Amino acid sequence: MSRSDEISARLEQVKLELDRSEFGKSAHLIVVTKTFPVSDVEILYQLGQREFGENRDEEGAVKSKATPGDAIWHFQGGIQSNKLRSIVQWADYIHSLDEVRHAIKISALAIEMGKQQSCFIQINLDGPDTRNEKRSGIAPGELSTFVSDISELPGIKVVGVMGVAPLNGDPAPAFALLQECSTLLKSLIPGATFISAGMSGDYQVALKHGATHIRLGSSILGTR
Ligand SMILES: *Cc1c(COP(=O)(O)O)cnc(C)c1O
């Protein structure tokens, strides 16, 4: 089986599952191409896939250049301040905004480049017991303050919330919490309706909790 046939079969399988699920029909499917070669991105594009996700600036910068202008690129990794100029250049959406200082920088860069940067606010779904400094995202209780802190930044467009389920345990309560955060966010910014949630192992659960954007890597491209 060629790599193209392999990716095509997996992509069709996922799309079939999305079509069959009550909640999946209208969800955006982002294929996470991190660690996979540019040739896989080209195959995916030829198969009709248009939304791609990357965790690292270095990979996103290169791979995004390999796709025509109608491809949509999502950055979902931890933000490093010194990479932001590049990220704002290639990323249509940043999913991992969780620091005011990054928002200030993103806004300035976006204005300089003549764009508005669409951003999801990343929420830490680990819960108070397991929450640690290494995992990204603001605490759910900080959302209102965070939104008011960044609300005057002209180069930022907040589009929704993003979350990653805890490493161990049931993803359902985590995604339910993210959905509550989304409701709060919509009360503050009515247009910010998106929920980025769900990876290969838990996207069906995320869809039940209102995910509008699912981020799938291994279920389409194989194990890394
Ligand atoms: C790697 C990654 C994904 C995709 O994970 P898979 O398990 O391969 O589907 C989604 N979201 C984030 C934030 C990731 O880092």
CSV table of C-alpha atoms and ligand atoms in Angstrom, one decimal:
chain,number,residue,atom,x,y,z
A,1,MET,CA,0.0,0.0,0.0
A,2,SER,CA,1.4,3.4,-0.9
A,3,ARG,CA,1.6,6.1,1.8
A,4,SER,CA,-1.1,8.0,-0.1
A,5,ASP,CA,-3.4,5.0,0.0
A,6,GLU,CA,-2.7,4.5,3.7
A,7,ILE,CA,-3.4,8.1,4.6
A,8,SER,CA,-6.5,8.2,2.3
A,9,ALA,CA,-8.0,5.1,4.0
A,10,ARG,CA,-7.5,6.5,7.5
A,11,LEU,CA,-8.8,9.9,6.6
A,12,GLU,CA,-11.9,8.3,5.0
A,13,GLN,CA,-12.4,6.2,8.1
A,14,VAL,CA,-12.3,9.2,10.4
A,15,LYS,CA,-14.6,11.2,8.1
A,16,LEU,CA,-17.1,8.3,8.1
A,17,GLU,CA,-17.1,8.3,11.9
A,18,LEU,CA,-17.6,12.0,12.0
A,19,ASP,CA,-20.5,11.8,9.5
A,20,ARG,CA,-22.2,9.1,11.5
A,21,SER,CA,-21.8,10.9,14.8
A,22,GLU,CA,-24.6,13.2,15.8
A,23,PHE,CA,-22.1,15.9,16.9
A,24,GLY,CA,-19.3,15.4,14.4
A,25,LYS,CA,-20.9,16.5,11.1
A,26,SER,CA,-20.0,20.1,11.3
A,27,ALA,CA,-16.7,19.9,13.3
A,28,HIS,CA,-13.5,21.1,11.8
A,29,LEU,CA,-11.0,18.3,11.3
A,30,ILE,CA,-7.5,19.6,11.9
A,31,VAL,CA,-4.9,17.0,10.9
A,32,VAL,CA,-1.8,17.3,13.2
A,33,THR,CA,1.2,16.7,11.1
A,34,LYS,CA,3.9,17.2,13.7
A,35,THR,CA,6.9,15.0,13.2
A,36,PHE,CA,5.6,13.8,9.9
A,37,PRO,CA,7.3,14.9,6.6
A,38,VAL,CA,6.2,17.6,4.2
A,39,SER,CA,5.3,14.9,1.7
A,40,ASP,CA,2.5,13.8,4.1
A,41,VAL,CA,1.1,17.3,4.1
A,42,GLU,CA,1.2,17.3,0.3
A,43,ILE,CA,-0.6,14.0,0.2
A,44,LEU,CA,-3.3,15.3,2.6
A,45,TYR,CA,-3.8,18.4,0.6
A,46,GLN,CA,-4.2,16.3,-2.6
A,47,LEU,CA,-6.8,14.3,-0.7
A,48,GLY,CA,-8.8,17.4,0.0
A,49,GLN,CA,-7.7,18.1,3.6
A,50,ARG,CA,-7.4,21.8,4.2
A,51,GLU,CA,-6.8,22.3,8.0
A,52,PHE,CA,-3.4,21.4,9.5
A,53,GLY,CA,-1.9,21.6,13.0
A,54,GLU,CA,1.6,21.9,14.2
A,55,ASN,CA,3.2,22.2,17.7
A,56,ARG,CA,6.5,23.7,16.7
A,57,ASP,CA,7.2,26.9,14.8
A,58,GLU,CA,10.1,25.3,12.9
A,59,GLU,CA,7.9,22.6,11.4
A,60,GLY,CA,4.9,24.8,10.8
A,61,ALA,CA,7.0,27.5,9.0
A,62,VAL,CA,8.3,24.9,6.5
A,63,LYS,CA,5.2,22.8,6.0
A,64,SER,CA,2.8,25.8,5.6
A,65,LYS,CA,4.9,27.0,2.7
A,66,ALA,CA,4.3,23.6,0.9
A,67,THR,CA,0.5,24.2,0.7
A,68,PRO,CA,-1.5,26.6,-1.5
A,69,GLY,CA,-3.2,29.7,0.0
A,70,ASP,CA,-6.5,28.0,0.8
A,71,ALA,CA,-4.8,25.7,3.4
A,72,ILE,CA,-5.5,26.8,7.0
A,73,TRP,CA,-2.7,26.4,9.6
A,74,HIS,CA,-3.2,26.0,13.3
A,75,PHE,CA,-0.4,26.4,15.9
A,76,GLN,CA,-1.2,24.5,19.0
A,77,GLY,CA,2.1,24.1,20.8
A,78,GLY,CA,3.6,25.9,23.8
A,79,ILE,CA,4.4,29.5,22.9
A,80,GLN,CA,8.0,30.7,23.0
A,81,SER,CA,8.1,34.5,22.8
A,82,ASN,CA,11.1,34.6,20.5
A,83,LYS,CA,9.2,32.4,18.0
A,84,LEU,CA,6.1,34.5,17.8
A,85,ARG,CA,7.1,36.7,14.8
A,86,SER,CA,7.4,33.6,12.7
A,87,ILE,CA,4.3,31.9,14.2
A,88,VAL,CA,2.1,35.0,13.4
A,89,GLN,CA,3.4,34.9,9.9
A,90,TRP,CA,2.2,31.3,9.1
A,91,ALA,CA,-0.5,30.5,11.6
A,92,ASP,CA,-4.1,31.3,10.8
A,93,TYR,CA,-5.0,30.3,14.3
A,94,ILE,CA,-3.1,30.1,17.6
A,95,HIS,CA,-4.7,27.6,20.0
A,96,SER,CA,-2.4,27.9,22.9
A,97,LEU,CA,-2.7,31.5,24.1
A,98,ASP,CA,-2.3,31.5,27.9
A,99,GLU,CA,-0.2,34.5,28.8
A,100,VAL,CA,-1.0,38.2,28.7
A,101,ARG,CA,2.6,39.1,27.7
A,102,HIS,CA,2.3,36.8,24.7
A,103,ALA,CA,-1.0,38.3,23.7
A,104,ILE,CA,0.5,41.8,23.8
A,105,LYS,CA,3.3,40.7,21.5
A,106,ILE,CA,1.0,38.8,19.2
A,107,SER,CA,-1.2,41.8,18.8
A,108,ALA,CA,1.7,44.1,18.0
A,109,LEU,CA,3.1,41.7,15.4
A,110,ALA,CA,-0.2,41.1,13.8
A,111,ILE,CA,-0.9,44.9,13.5
A,112,GLU,CA,2.6,45.3,12.0
A,113,MET,CA,1.8,42.5,9.4
A,114,GLY,CA,-1.6,44.0,8.6
A,115,LYS,CA,-3.6,41.1,10.0
A,116,GLN,CA,-5.7,40.2,13.0
A,117,GLN,CA,-4.5,37.0,14.7
A,118,SER,CA,-7.2,34.6,15.6
A,119,CYS,CA,-6.5,33.0,19.0
A,120,PHE,CA,-8.1,30.3,21.2
A,121,ILE,CA,-7.5,30.8,24.9
A,122,GLN,CA,-6.0,27.6,26.3
A,123,ILE,CA,-7.6,26.3,29.5
A,124,ASN,CA,-5.8,24.0,31.8
A,125,LEU,CA,-8.1,21.0,32.4
A,126,ASP,CA,-5.9,19.1,34.9
A,127,GLY,CA,-7.9,20.1,38.0
A,128,PRO,CA,-6.3,21.6,41.1
A,129,ASP,CA,-4.8,18.4,42.4
A,130,THR,CA,-2.8,17.5,39.3
A,131,ARG,CA,-2.3,20.9,37.9
A,132,ASN,CA,1.4,21.7,37.6
A,133,GLU,CA,3.5,24.3,36.0
A,134,LYS,CA,4.5,22.2,33.0
A,135,ARG,CA,1.1,21.8,31.5
A,136,SER,CA,-0.2,24.7,29.6
A,137,GLY,CA,-3.3,26.8,29.9
A,138,ILE,CA,-4.9,29.3,32.3
A,139,ALA,CA,-6.9,28.0,35.2
A,140,PRO,CA,-10.7,28.0,34.4
A,141,GLY,CA,-11.3,30.5,37.2
A,142,GLU,CA,-8.9,33.0,35.6
A,143,LEU,CA,-10.8,33.2,32.3
A,144,SER,CA,-12.8,36.4,32.9
A,145,THR,CA,-9.7,38.3,34.2
A,146,PHE,CA,-7.6,37.0,31.3
A,147,VAL,CA,-10.3,38.1,28.7
A,148,SER,CA,-10.5,41.6,30.2
A,149,ASP,CA,-6.7,41.8,30.3
A,150,ILE,CA,-6.4,41.2,26.5
A,151,SER,CA,-9.7,42.7,25.4
A,152,GLU,CA,-8.2,46.0,24.3
A,153,LEU,CA,-5.5,44.5,22.1
A,154,PRO,CA,-6.4,45.5,18.5
A,155,GLY,CA,-4.4,42.7,16.8
A,156,ILE,CA,-6.0,39.8,18.6
A,157,LYS,CA,-9.3,38.2,17.7
A,158,VAL,CA,-10.4,35.7,20.4
A,159,VAL,CA,-12.3,32.9,18.7
A,160,GLY,CA,-12.8,30.3,21.5
A,161,VAL,CA,-11.3,28.0,24.1
A,162,MET,CA,-8.9,25.1,23.7
A,163,GLY,CA,-8.1,22.3,26.0
A,164,VAL,CA,-6.2,19.0,26.4
A,165,ALA,CA,-7.7,16.3,28.6
A,166,PRO,CA,-5.6,15.2,31.5
A,167,LEU,CA,-3.1,12.5,30.7
A,168,ASN,CA,-4.7,9.9,32.9
A,169,GLY,CA,-8.4,9.4,33.7
A,170,ASP,CA,-11.7,10.2,32.2
A,171,PRO,CA,-11.7,13.0,29.6
A,172,ALA,CA,-15.5,13.6,30.0
A,173,PRO,CA,-15.4,15.8,33.1
A,174,ALA,CA,-12.5,17.8,31.6
A,175,PHE,CA,-14.4,18.5,28.3
A,176,ALA,CA,-17.5,19.3,30.3
A,177,LEU,CA,-15.5,21.9,32.2
A,178,LEU,CA,-14.1,23.3,28.9
A,179,GLN,CA,-17.7,23.6,27.7
A,180,GLU,CA,-18.6,25.6,30.8
A,181,CYS,CA,-15.6,27.9,30.0
A,182,SER,CA,-16.9,28.3,26.5
A,183,THR,CA,-20.3,29.4,27.8
A,184,LEU,CA,-18.6,32.0,30.0
A,185,LEU,CA,-16.4,33.2,27.2
A,186,LYS,CA,-19.4,33.6,24.9
A,187,SER,CA,-21.1,35.8,27.5
A,188,LEU,CA,-18.0,38.0,27.4
A,189,ILE,CA,-17.3,37.8,23.6
A,190,PRO,CA,-20.4,36.6,21.8
A,191,GLY,CA,-18.4,35.8,18.6
A,192,ALA,CA,-16.0,33.5,20.4
A,193,THR,CA,-17.9,30.3,19.8
A,194,PHE,CA,-15.2,27.8,19.0
A,195,ILE,CA,-14.1,24.9,21.2
A,196,SER,CA,-10.9,23.2,20.2
A,197,ALA,CA,-10.9,19.8,22.0
A,198,GLY,CA,-10.2,16.2,21.3
A,199,MET,CA,-7.3,14.2,19.9
A,200,SER,CA,-7.1,10.7,18.4
A,201,GLY,CA,-7.9,9.0,21.7
A,202,ASP,CA,-10.8,11.1,22.9
A,203,TYR,CA,-12.3,13.1,20.1
A,204,GLN,CA,-15.7,11.3,20.3
A,205,VAL,CA,-16.0,12.4,23.9
A,206,ALA,CA,-14.9,16.0,23.0
A,207,LEU,CA,-17.6,16.1,20.3
A,208,LYS,CA,-20.3,15.2,22.8
A,209,HIS,CA,-19.1,18.3,24.8
A,210,GLY,CA,-19.4,20.7,21.9
A,211,ALA,CA,-16.0,20.5,20.3
A,212,THR,CA,-16.0,22.6,17.0
A,213,HIS,CA,-12.4,21.8,16.2
A,214,ILE,CA,-10.8,18.4,16.7
A,215,ARG,CA,-7.1,17.9,16.4
A,216,LEU,CA,-6.1,14.4,15.1
A,217,GLY,CA,-2.6,13.2,14.4
A,218,SER,CA,-2.0,9.5,15.0
A,219,SER,CA,-5.4,8.2,13.9
A,220,ILE,CA,-4.7,9.6,10.4
A,221,LEU,CA,-0.9,9.5,10.0
A,222,GLY,CA,0.0,6.6,12.3
A,223,THR,CA,2.1,6.4,15.4
A,224,ARG,CA,4.9,8.9,15.8
B,1,LIG,C1,0.0,16.0,19.3
B,1,LIG,C2,-1.2,16.7,19.6
B,1,LIG,C3,-2.5,16.4,19.0
B,1,LIG,C4,-2.7,15.2,18.2
B,1,LIG,O1,-2.5,14.1,19.0
B,1,LIG,P1,-2.9,12.6,18.4
B,1,LIG,O2,-3.0,11.8,19.7
B,1,LIG,O3,-1.7,12.1,17.6
B,1,LIG,O4,-4.1,12.7,17.7
B,1,LIG,C5,-3.5,17.3,19.3
B,1,LIG,N1,-3.4,18.3,20.1
B,1,LIG,C6,-2.2,18.7,20.7
B,1,LIG,C7,-2.1,19.9,21.5
B,1,LIG,C8,-1.1,17.9,20.4
B,1,LIG,O5,0.1,18.2,21.0
